[in-house]
mmCIF file of C-alpha atoms in Angstrom:
data_model
loop_
_atom_site.group_PDB
_atom_site.id
_atom_site.type_symbol
_atom_site.label_atom_id
_atom_site.label_comp_id
_atom_site.label_asym_id
_atom_site.label_seq_id
_atom_site.Cartn_x
_atom_site.Cartn_y
_atom_site.Cartn_z
ATOM 1 C CA MET A 1 7.429 -19.146 -16.446
ATOM 2 C CA GLY A 2 5.296 -22.234 -17.689
ATOM 3 C CA THR A 3 3.169 -22.675 -19.848
ATOM 4 C CA ARG A 4 0.350 -23.146 -17.443
ATOM 5 C CA ALA A 5 1.441 -19.662 -15.569
ATOM 6 C CA LEU A 6 1.632 -17.907 -19.331
ATOM 7 C CA ARG A 7 -1.927 -19.207 -19.947
ATOM 8 C CA GLY A 8 -3.086 -17.449 -16.548
ATOM 9 C CA VAL A 9 -1.333 -14.168 -17.811
ATOM 10 C CA ALA A 10 -2.758 -14.623 -21.563
ATOM 11 C CA ARG A 11 -6.958 -15.022 -19.529
ATOM 12 C CA ALA A 12 -6.326 -12.882 -16.832
ATOM 13 C CA THR A 13 -4.587 -9.587 -19.494
ATOM 14 C CA ALA A 14 -7.550 -9.423 -21.848
ATOM 15 C CA SER A 15 -10.428 -9.809 -18.441
ATOM 16 C CA PHE A 16 -8.668 -7.012 -16.760
ATOM 17 C CA GLU A 17 -10.745 -4.947 -15.017
ATOM 18 C CA ILE A 18 -9.445 -2.676 -12.432
ATOM 19 C CA GLU A 19 -12.116 -2.701 -9.210
ATOM 20 C CA SER A 20 -11.261 -6.840 -9.941
ATOM 21 C CA HIS A 21 -6.823 -5.635 -9.511
ATOM 22 C CA VAL A 22 -5.963 -6.913 -5.990
ATOM 23 C CA PHE A 23 -3.039 -4.016 -6.224
ATOM 24 C CA TYR A 24 -5.201 -1.601 -7.001
ATOM 25 C CA LEU A 25 -7.781 -2.580 -3.663
ATOM 26 C CA PHE A 26 -4.917 -3.010 -2.218
ATOM 27 C CA THR A 27 -3.773 0.993 -2.780
ATOM 28 C CA GLN A 28 -7.435 1.726 -2.157
ATOM 29 C CA ILE A 29 -7.854 0.736 0.808
ATOM 30 C CA LEU A 30 -3.897 1.474 2.202
ATOM 31 C CA SER A 31 -4.320 5.754 1.403
ATOM 32 C CA ARG A 32 -8.394 4.786 3.256
ATOM 33 C CA ARG A 33 -7.060 3.421 6.135
ATOM 34 C CA ASN A 34 -3.769 6.571 6.228
ATOM 35 C CA LEU A 35 -6.106 8.856 5.542
ATOM 36 C CA ALA A 36 -7.944 8.353 8.702
ATOM 37 C CA LEU A 37 -4.875 7.429 11.205
ATOM 38 C CA VAL A 38 -3.459 10.243 10.717
ATOM 39 C CA ASP A 39 -6.507 12.635 12.654
ATOM 40 C CA LYS A 40 -6.860 9.650 14.871
ATOM 41 C CA LEU A 41 -2.600 9.993 15.421
ATOM 42 C CA LYS A 42 -2.830 14.163 14.927
ATOM 43 C CA PRO A 43 -3.656 14.767 18.966
ATOM 44 C CA LEU A 44 -0.649 12.648 19.736
ATOM 45 C CA GLY A 45 1.448 14.337 17.458
ATOM 46 C CA VAL A 46 2.486 11.475 15.312
ATOM 47 C CA SER A 47 3.106 10.513 12.167
ATOM 48 C CA VAL A 48 2.337 7.493 9.819
ATOM 49 C CA PRO A 49 5.744 6.876 9.128
ATOM 50 C CA GLN A 50 6.774 7.285 12.113
ATOM 51 C CA TRP A 51 3.700 4.843 14.113
ATOM 52 C CA ARG A 52 5.205 2.167 11.957
ATOM 53 C CA ILE A 53 8.412 3.194 13.129
ATOM 54 C CA LEU A 54 7.758 2.933 16.887
ATOM 55 C CA ALA A 55 6.252 -1.012 15.743
ATOM 56 C CA VAL A 56 8.841 -1.861 14.048
ATOM 57 C CA LEU A 57 11.334 -0.954 17.153
ATOM 58 C CA GLN A 58 9.547 -1.902 20.292
ATOM 59 C CA GLU A 59 9.278 -5.380 18.270
ATOM 60 C CA ARG A 60 12.962 -5.129 16.692
ATOM 61 C CA ALA A 61 15.899 -2.477 19.525
ATOM 62 C CA GLY A 62 19.087 -2.574 17.640
ATOM 63 C CA CYS A 63 18.079 -2.567 14.407
ATOM 64 C CA THR A 64 19.765 -0.575 11.965
ATOM 65 C CA MET A 65 18.665 1.905 9.798
ATOM 66 C CA ASN A 66 19.376 -0.573 6.510
ATOM 67 C CA GLU A 67 17.772 -3.308 8.823
ATOM 68 C CA LEU A 68 15.047 -0.211 10.360
ATOM 69 C CA ALA A 69 14.204 0.696 6.041
ATOM 70 C CA GLY A 70 14.249 -2.677 4.487
ATOM 71 C CA VAL A 71 11.200 -3.564 7.015
ATOM 72 C CA THR A 72 9.485 -0.202 7.198
ATOM 73 C CA THR A 73 9.516 -0.509 3.362
ATOM 74 C CA ILE A 74 9.337 3.611 4.345
ATOM 75 C CA ASP A 75 11.475 6.043 1.480
ATOM 76 C CA ARG A 76 14.860 6.379 2.966
ATOM 77 C CA THR A 77 14.530 10.655 2.449
ATOM 78 C CA THR A 78 11.595 9.965 4.683
ATOM 79 C CA LEU A 79 13.337 7.777 7.466
ATOM 80 C CA THR A 80 16.107 9.009 8.113
ATOM 81 C CA ARG A 81 13.828 12.808 8.478
ATOM 82 C CA ALA A 82 10.871 10.853 11.154
ATOM 83 C CA ILE A 83 14.334 9.201 12.900
ATOM 84 C CA ASP A 84 16.140 12.388 13.522
ATOM 85 C CA ARG A 85 12.746 13.786 15.090
ATOM 86 C CA MET A 86 11.908 11.317 17.086
ATOM 87 C CA ALA A 87 15.756 11.121 18.693
ATOM 88 C CA GLU A 88 14.879 14.640 18.682
ATOM 89 C CA THR A 89 11.594 14.448 20.705
ATOM 90 C CA GLY A 90 13.186 11.519 22.390
ATOM 91 C CA LEU A 91 11.420 8.316 21.306
ATOM 92 C CA VAL A 92 14.541 6.616 19.074
ATOM 93 C CA ALA A 93 17.899 6.286 20.899
ATOM 94 C CA ARG A 94 20.602 5.630 18.620
ATOM 95 C CA ARG A 95 23.846 3.442 20.302
ATOM 96 C CA GLY A 96 27.136 2.963 18.054
ATOM 97 C CA ASP A 97 29.836 4.110 16.128
ATOM 98 C CA ALA A 98 29.197 8.186 14.718
ATOM 99 C CA GLN A 99 31.605 7.030 12.255
ATOM 100 C CA ASP A 100 29.809 4.494 10.523
ATOM 101 C CA ARG A 101 26.284 4.951 10.338
ATOM 102 C CA ARG A 102 25.393 1.441 9.097
ATOM 103 C CA SER A 103 26.617 0.574 12.223
ATOM 104 C CA VAL A 104 23.989 2.372 14.347
ATOM 105 C CA ARG A 105 22.301 0.914 15.684
ATOM 106 C CA LEU A 106 18.053 1.633 17.022
ATOM 107 C CA SER A 107 15.652 1.449 19.638
ATOM 108 C CA LEU A 108 13.185 3.351 21.544
ATOM 109 C CA THR A 109 13.571 5.048 24.521
ATOM 110 C CA ALA A 110 10.989 4.732 27.662
ATOM 111 C CA ALA A 111 9.587 7.116 26.104
ATOM 112 C CA GLY A 112 9.344 6.109 22.508
ATOM 113 C CA LYS A 113 7.486 2.946 24.447
ATOM 114 C CA ASP A 114 4.888 4.634 25.976
ATOM 115 C CA ALA A 115 3.874 6.214 22.899
ATOM 116 C CA PHE A 116 3.492 2.495 20.853
ATOM 117 C CA ARG A 117 1.611 2.003 24.467
ATOM 118 C CA ARG A 118 -0.540 4.852 22.841
ATOM 119 C CA VAL A 119 -0.967 4.830 20.238
ATOM 120 C CA LEU A 120 -1.999 0.931 19.347
ATOM 121 C CA PRO A 121 -5.055 1.218 19.772
ATOM 122 C CA ARG A 122 -6.027 4.169 17.860
ATOM 123 C CA VAL A 123 -4.600 1.764 15.303
ATOM 124 C CA VAL A 124 -6.013 -1.049 16.034
ATOM 125 C CA GLU A 125 -9.441 0.105 16.115
ATOM 126 C CA GLN A 126 -8.819 1.741 11.786
ATOM 127 C CA ASN A 127 -8.062 -1.912 11.937
ATOM 128 C CA GLU A 128 -11.223 -3.498 13.639
ATOM 129 C CA ARG A 129 -13.177 -0.683 10.966
ATOM 130 C CA ALA A 130 -11.807 -2.227 8.374
ATOM 131 C CA MET A 131 -11.957 -5.930 9.531
ATOM 132 C CA ARG A 132 -15.692 -4.810 10.543
ATOM 133 C CA GLY A 133 -17.724 -8.305 9.838
ATOM 134 C CA PHE A 134 -15.202 -10.960 9.021
ATOM 135 C CA SER A 135 -15.338 -13.387 11.873
ATOM 136 C CA ALA A 136 -12.204 -14.896 14.137
ATOM 137 C CA ALA A 137 -11.941 -17.300 11.116
ATOM 138 C CA GLU A 138 -12.606 -15.043 8.226
ATOM 139 C CA ARG A 139 -9.365 -13.203 9.210
ATOM 140 C CA ALA A 140 -6.695 -16.310 10.252
ATOM 141 C CA ASP A 141 -7.478 -17.198 6.815
ATOM 142 C CA PHE A 142 -6.748 -13.406 5.401
ATOM 143 C CA ARG A 143 -4.077 -13.049 6.788
ATOM 144 C CA ALA A 144 -2.901 -16.768 6.142
ATOM 145 C CA GLN A 145 -3.896 -15.754 2.558
ATOM 146 C CA LEU A 146 -0.778 -12.599 3.083
ATOM 147 C CA HIS A 147 1.480 -14.321 4.587
ATOM 148 C CA ARG A 148 1.227 -16.889 1.407
ATOM 149 C CA MET A 149 1.027 -14.124 -0.744
ATOM 150 C CA VAL A 150 4.608 -12.068 0.667
ATOM 151 C CA ARG A 151 6.460 -15.240 1.044
ATOM 152 C CA ASN A 152 5.424 -15.224 -2.965
ATOM 153 C CA LEU A 153 6.968 -12.364 -3.940
ATOM 154 C CA ASP A 154 9.905 -13.085 -1.509
ATOM 155 C CA PRO A 155 11.216 -16.449 -1.093
ATOM 156 C CA ASP A 156 13.833 -14.919 1.508
ATOM 157 C CA TYR A 157 11.016 -14.013 3.503
ATOM 158 C CA ASP A 158 10.838 -16.173 6.458
ATOM 159 C CA HIS A 159 14.900 -17.227 6.405
ATOM 160 C CA ARG A 160 15.510 -13.468 6.374
ATOM 161 C CA ASN A 161 12.812 -12.969 9.517
ATOM 162 C CA ALA A 162 14.441 -16.081 11.303
ATOM 163 C CA THR A 163 18.083 -14.736 11.170
ATOM 164 C CA TRP A 164 17.129 -11.590 12.432
ATOM 165 C CA LEU A 165 15.679 -12.848 15.177
ATOM 166 C CA ALA A 166 18.042 -14.766 16.000
ATOM 167 C CA GLY A 167 20.238 -11.733 15.819
ATOM 168 C CA ARG A 168 17.922 -10.036 18.300
ATOM 169 C CA ALA A 169 18.217 -13.383 20.848
ATOM 170 C CA ALA A 170 22.196 -12.725 20.963
ATOM 171 C CA ALA A 171 22.296 -8.472 21.263
ATOM 172 C CA ILE A 172 18.649 -8.956 24.309
ATOM 173 C CA ALA A 173 21.735 -11.505 25.931
ATOM 174 C CA GLU A 174 23.985 -8.857 25.056
ATOM 175 C CA ASN A 175 22.266 -6.135 27.311
ATOM 176 C CA ARG A 176 21.693 -8.881 29.770
ATOM 177 C CA ARG A 177 25.395 -8.619 30.395
ATOM 178 C CA ASN A 178 25.971 -5.558 30.069
ATOM 179 C CA ARG A 179 23.487 -4.906 32.936
ATOM 180 C CA ARG A 180 25.259 -7.410 34.781
ATOM 181 C CA GLU A 181 28.696 -6.658 34.644
ATOM 182 C CA ALA A 182 27.445 -2.770 35.068
ATOM 183 C CA SER A 183 25.499 -3.504 38.503
ATOM 184 C CA MET B 1 -18.239 2.363 18.858
ATOM 185 C CA GLY B 2 -20.049 -0.681 20.529
ATOM 186 C CA THR B 3 -19.109 -3.026 23.585
ATOM 187 C CA ARG B 4 -18.234 -5.565 21.301
ATOM 188 C CA ALA B 5 -16.183 -4.228 18.896
ATOM 189 C CA LEU B 6 -14.678 -2.531 22.174
ATOM 190 C CA ARG B 7 -14.190 -5.692 23.625
ATOM 191 C CA GLY B 8 -12.855 -6.419 19.970
ATOM 192 C CA VAL B 9 -9.921 -3.327 20.123
ATOM 193 C CA ALA B 10 -8.747 -4.718 23.552
ATOM 194 C CA ARG B 11 -8.073 -7.863 22.979
ATOM 195 C CA ALA B 12 -6.264 -7.140 19.437
ATOM 196 C CA THR B 13 -4.102 -4.380 20.821
ATOM 197 C CA ALA B 14 -2.658 -7.185 23.896
ATOM 198 C CA SER B 15 -2.125 -9.557 21.313
ATOM 199 C CA PHE B 16 -0.450 -6.896 18.937
ATOM 200 C CA GLU B 17 1.876 -9.027 16.581
ATOM 201 C CA ILE B 18 3.724 -6.952 13.739
ATOM 202 C CA GLU B 19 4.570 -9.991 11.716
ATOM 203 C CA SER B 20 -0.036 -10.355 11.593
ATOM 204 C CA HIS B 21 -0.782 -6.537 11.237
ATOM 205 C CA VAL B 22 -3.077 -6.827 7.626
ATOM 206 C CA PHE B 23 -1.304 -3.321 7.329
ATOM 207 C CA TYR B 24 2.048 -3.660 7.703
ATOM 208 C CA LEU B 25 1.283 -6.970 5.445
ATOM 209 C CA PHE B 26 0.239 -5.236 3.446
ATOM 210 C CA THR B 27 3.301 -2.535 2.877
ATOM 211 C CA GLN B 28 5.178 -5.625 3.015
ATOM 212 C CA ILE B 29 3.519 -6.712 -0.404
ATOM 213 C CA LEU B 30 2.996 -3.648 -2.324
ATOM 214 C CA SER B 31 6.673 -2.296 -1.910
ATOM 215 C CA ARG B 32 8.425 -5.626 -2.808
ATOM 216 C CA ARG B 33 5.374 -5.679 -6.259
ATOM 217 C CA ASN B 34 6.328 -1.917 -7.033
ATOM 218 C CA LEU B 35 9.879 -3.339 -6.878
ATOM 219 C CA ALA B 36 9.750 -5.925 -9.043
ATOM 220 C CA LEU B 37 7.793 -4.030 -11.511
ATOM 221 C CA VAL B 38 9.679 -0.655 -11.538
ATOM 222 C CA ASP B 39 12.192 -3.179 -13.510
ATOM 223 C CA LYS B 40 10.118 -5.046 -15.802
ATOM 224 C CA LEU B 41 8.853 -1.527 -16.699
ATOM 225 C CA LYS B 42 11.884 0.920 -16.868
ATOM 226 C CA PRO B 43 12.579 -0.743 -20.942
ATOM 227 C CA LEU B 44 8.827 0.607 -21.610
ATOM 228 C CA GLY B 45 10.122 3.388 -20.653
ATOM 229 C CA VAL B 46 6.244 3.632 -17.952
ATOM 230 C CA SER B 47 7.038 4.379 -14.659
ATOM 231 C CA VAL B 48 4.952 2.874 -11.519
ATOM 232 C CA PRO B 49 2.290 5.988 -11.024
ATOM 233 C CA GLN B 50 2.589 6.267 -15.326
ATOM 234 C CA TRP B 51 1.671 2.474 -15.092
ATOM 235 C CA ARG B 52 -2.061 3.794 -12.443
ATOM 236 C CA ILE B 53 -2.763 6.164 -14.615
ATOM 237 C CA LEU B 54 -2.662 4.544 -17.809
ATOM 238 C CA ALA B 55 -4.909 1.379 -16.291
ATOM 239 C CA VAL B 56 -7.331 4.132 -14.786
ATOM 240 C CA LEU B 57 -7.712 6.691 -17.319
ATOM 241 C CA GLN B 58 -8.346 3.684 -20.775
ATOM 242 C CA GLU B 59 -11.476 2.640 -17.585
ATOM 243 C CA ARG B 60 -12.094 5.833 -17.162
ATOM 244 C CA ALA B 61 -11.799 8.224 -20.256
ATOM 245 C CA GLY B 62 -12.480 11.988 -19.462
ATOM 246 C CA CYS B 63 -12.172 12.163 -15.792
ATOM 247 C CA THR B 64 -11.154 15.646 -14.526
ATOM 248 C CA MET B 65 -7.621 15.553 -12.334
ATOM 249 C CA ASN B 66 -9.315 15.629 -8.848
ATOM 250 C CA GLU B 67 -11.500 12.709 -9.206
ATOM 251 C CA LEU B 68 -8.500 11.096 -11.312
ATOM 252 C CA ALA B 69 -6.521 11.879 -8.098
ATOM 253 C CA GLY B 70 -9.329 9.990 -5.532
ATOM 254 C CA VAL B 71 -9.018 7.232 -8.054
ATOM 255 C CA THR B 72 -5.467 6.205 -7.896
ATOM 256 C CA THR B 73 -4.931 7.996 -4.363
ATOM 257 C CA ILE B 74 -1.228 9.582 -6.261
ATOM 258 C CA ASP B 75 -0.579 12.252 -4.201
ATOM 259 C CA ARG B 76 -0.613 15.656 -6.468
ATOM 260 C CA THR B 77 3.247 16.328 -7.000
ATOM 261 C CA THR B 78 3.877 12.845 -7.481
ATOM 262 C CA LEU B 79 0.197 13.086 -10.300
ATOM 263 C CA THR B 80 0.364 16.640 -12.008
ATOM 264 C CA ARG B 81 4.488 15.884 -12.578
ATOM 265 C CA ALA B 82 3.386 12.598 -13.614
ATOM 266 C CA ILE B 83 0.319 14.265 -15.955
ATOM 267 C CA ASP B 84 2.602 16.212 -17.603
ATOM 268 C CA ARG B 85 5.385 14.004 -18.381
ATOM 269 C CA MET B 86 2.311 11.655 -20.149
ATOM 270 C CA ALA B 87 0.633 14.585 -21.800
ATOM 271 C CA GLU B 88 4.372 15.698 -23.645
ATOM 272 C CA THR B 89 5.618 12.095 -24.260
ATOM 273 C CA GLY B 90 1.596 11.461 -26.823
ATOM 274 C CA LEU B 91 0.197 9.701 -24.121
ATOM 275 C CA VAL B 92 -1.935 11.291 -22.321
ATOM 276 C CA ALA B 93 -4.748 14.068 -23.841
ATOM 277 C CA ARG B 94 -5.952 17.266 -21.837
ATOM 278 C CA ARG B 95 -9.101 19.061 -23.223
ATOM 279 C CA GLY B 96 -10.920 21.616 -21.555
ATOM 280 C CA ASP B 97 -11.360 25.283 -20.370
ATOM 281 C CA ALA B 98 -6.838 25.895 -19.691
ATOM 282 C CA GLN B 99 -8.219 29.395 -17.183
ATOM 283 C CA ASP B 100 -10.423 26.582 -15.067
ATOM 284 C CA ARG B 101 -8.267 23.797 -13.775
ATOM 285 C CA ARG B 102 -10.467 21.729 -12.890
ATOM 286 C CA SER B 103 -12.827 21.094 -15.558
ATOM 287 C CA VAL B 104 -9.815 19.824 -17.977
ATOM 288 C CA ARG B 105 -10.939 16.308 -18.743
ATOM 289 C CA LEU B 106 -7.895 13.475 -18.901
ATOM 290 C CA SER B 107 -7.805 10.885 -21.684
ATOM 291 C CA LEU B 108 -6.042 8.509 -23.801
ATOM 292 C CA THR B 109 -4.668 8.883 -26.892
ATOM 293 C CA ALA B 110 -4.598 6.138 -28.723
ATOM 294 C CA ALA B 111 -0.293 5.968 -28.446
ATOM 295 C CA GLY B 112 -0.838 5.595 -24.300
ATOM 296 C CA LYS B 113 -4.587 3.627 -25.205
ATOM 297 C CA ASP B 114 -1.323 0.991 -26.939
ATOM 298 C CA ALA B 115 1.429 1.740 -23.800
ATOM 299 C CA PHE B 116 -1.817 0.742 -21.800
ATOM 300 C CA ARG B 117 -2.190 -2.787 -23.935
ATOM 301 C CA ARG B 118 2.100 -2.745 -23.625
ATOM 302 C CA VAL B 119 2.319 -2.381 -20.022
ATOM 303 C CA LEU B 120 0.068 -5.114 -19.084
ATOM 304 C CA PRO B 121 1.233 -8.746 -19.327
ATOM 305 C CA ARG B 122 3.755 -6.921 -17.734
ATOM 306 C CA VAL B 123 1.654 -6.227 -14.279
ATOM 307 C CA VAL B 124 -0.447 -8.939 -15.261
ATOM 308 C CA GLU B 125 2.302 -11.638 -14.803
ATOM 309 C CA GLN B 126 3.729 -9.834 -10.711
ATOM 310 C CA ASN B 127 -0.323 -10.166 -9.820
ATOM 311 C CA GLU B 128 0.708 -14.074 -11.302
ATOM 312 C CA ARG B 129 3.902 -14.393 -9.247
ATOM 313 C CA ALA B 130 2.400 -12.548 -5.935
ATOM 314 C CA MET B 131 -1.033 -15.453 -6.114
ATOM 315 C CA ARG B 132 0.981 -18.407 -7.208
ATOM 316 C CA GLY B 133 -0.568 -20.967 -5.390
ATOM 317 C CA PHE B 134 -3.834 -19.503 -4.952
ATOM 318 C CA SER B 135 -6.635 -21.658 -6.778
ATOM 319 C CA ALA B 136 -9.594 -19.841 -8.574
ATOM 320 C CA ALA B 137 -11.932 -20.241 -5.666
ATOM 321 C CA GLU B 138 -9.327 -18.751 -3.293
ATOM 322 C CA ARG B 139 -8.658 -15.890 -5.236
ATOM 323 C CA ALA B 140 -12.499 -14.820 -5.366
ATOM 324 C CA ASP B 141 -13.119 -14.381 -2.111
ATOM 325 C CA PHE B 142 -9.149 -12.949 -1.303
ATOM 326 C CA ARG B 143 -11.192 -10.477 -3.404
ATOM 327 C CA ALA B 144 -14.124 -10.466 -2.753
ATOM 328 C CA GLN B 145 -12.625 -10.130 1.270
ATOM 329 C CA LEU B 146 -10.797 -6.827 -0.101
ATOM 330 C CA HIS B 147 -13.673 -5.254 -1.082
ATOM 331 C CA ARG B 148 -15.806 -6.112 1.941
ATOM 332 C CA MET B 149 -12.616 -4.180 3.765
ATOM 333 C CA VAL B 150 -12.953 -0.600 0.010
ATOM 334 C CA ARG B 151 -16.213 -0.565 1.536
ATOM 335 C CA ASN B 152 -15.840 -0.528 5.950
ATOM 336 C CA LEU B 153 -14.004 1.791 5.679
ATOM 337 C CA ASP B 154 -15.733 4.169 2.470
ATOM 338 C CA PRO B 155 -19.543 3.524 3.368
ATOM 339 C CA ASP B 156 -19.716 6.079 -0.287
ATOM 340 C CA TYR B 157 -17.155 3.576 -2.424
ATOM 341 C CA ASP B 158 -19.733 2.379 -4.553
ATOM 342 C CA HIS B 159 -22.590 5.197 -4.692
ATOM 343 C CA ARG B 160 -18.880 7.685 -6.304
ATOM 344 C CA ASN B 161 -18.001 4.695 -8.044
ATOM 345 C CA ALA B 162 -21.926 3.964 -9.593
ATOM 346 C CA THR B 163 -22.092 8.512 -9.852
ATOM 347 C CA TRP B 164 -18.582 8.036 -11.837
ATOM 348 C CA LEU B 165 -20.021 5.496 -14.384
ATOM 349 C CA ALA B 166 -23.294 7.160 -14.977
ATOM 350 C CA GLY B 167 -21.022 10.244 -16.143
ATOM 351 C CA ARG B 168 -19.231 8.682 -18.054
ATOM 352 C CA ALA B 169 -21.976 7.217 -19.558
ATOM 353 C CA ALA B 170 -23.809 10.671 -20.304
ATOM 354 C CA ALA B 171 -20.200 11.675 -21.806
ATOM 355 C CA ILE B 172 -19.937 8.921 -23.720
ATOM 356 C CA ALA B 173 -23.446 10.147 -25.406
ATOM 357 C CA GLU B 174 -22.104 13.335 -25.773
ATOM 358 C CA ASN B 175 -19.269 12.874 -28.023
ATOM 359 C CA ARG B 176 -21.646 10.441 -30.306
ATOM 360 C CA ARG B 177 -23.224 13.342 -30.365
ATOM 361 C CA ASN B 178 -20.570 15.565 -30.827
ATOM 362 C CA ARG B 179 -19.357 13.882 -33.298
ATOM 363 C CA ARG B 180 -22.246 12.571 -35.969
ATOM 364 C CA GLU B 181 -22.614 16.275 -35.452
ATOM 365 C CA ALA B 182 -19.223 17.339 -36.464
ATOM 366 C CA SER B 183 -19.847 14.987 -39.429
#
């Protein structure tokens, strides 16, 4: 850390107040939003971790458990339990080598995609509730600031996403080839 | 929800992308920050939930388990375990009626206050890392937007905080009276 950064740390330490602490506010917001979301999703038979899995898999079909754990940041026990449950209820399909669990590829079934579409408006409602009164420009600025924070904490973030997206393009192309050969 | 809000939901549903989803970005930021923090706090013998308890109790001495659970948003099992551990290691003092656990008041011991002071610079370092490149004005704006979100999700937030602060003032006054009478 440079001198300027160290001065920043000293100043912020001296003036620390929990109500101004950004990460405290993050947890305050997330916990209130998740609490509201649990109630909204219960009638649809989907938990908050399941929603997060649906949201990631609908954009990242074919990802492994490792990738899914990295992207959702759900702890492994909860994630494994949720995926087992979603496979049982027919929302998630697992493809690959049963001997090598790391190579198993996850994707949404038609029922899973349908569940995502049914859940999404409930989630978006909570987003809108949280961001009530924010103009379009304020929302865009706010998102840009969050992206800056992610990149500050994880310099490899964009690179990893790009690698993943390239992998996804290859997977889609392969799926198409397989379908052509099968028909 | 009004017509305008419903239009907002429809528009946001149609254009949903996980990388622009504010709550997704929150979890991405928090998980990366917590992972870094675990490593920084390990040499100090403090876990992330323990840090959060220290941070709340240093401003809210005398709060009950219920209040602490509400403010930290740590789940009950983790919270009870952390408080038991912190009482054993002498960071937290419990005062009150052992028969009625709801009335037990928690506060930091001198060792607890000392632990808070030792941990705080490590936490502030992570904040600075996350907000690198943000100007003072951008930081203030960002915090103001987070506060708007908390209030949107929880209209009673400021009122509850004010009630708590009034209660704290009364508790401090009572402590002073007790000390005068005892001396």
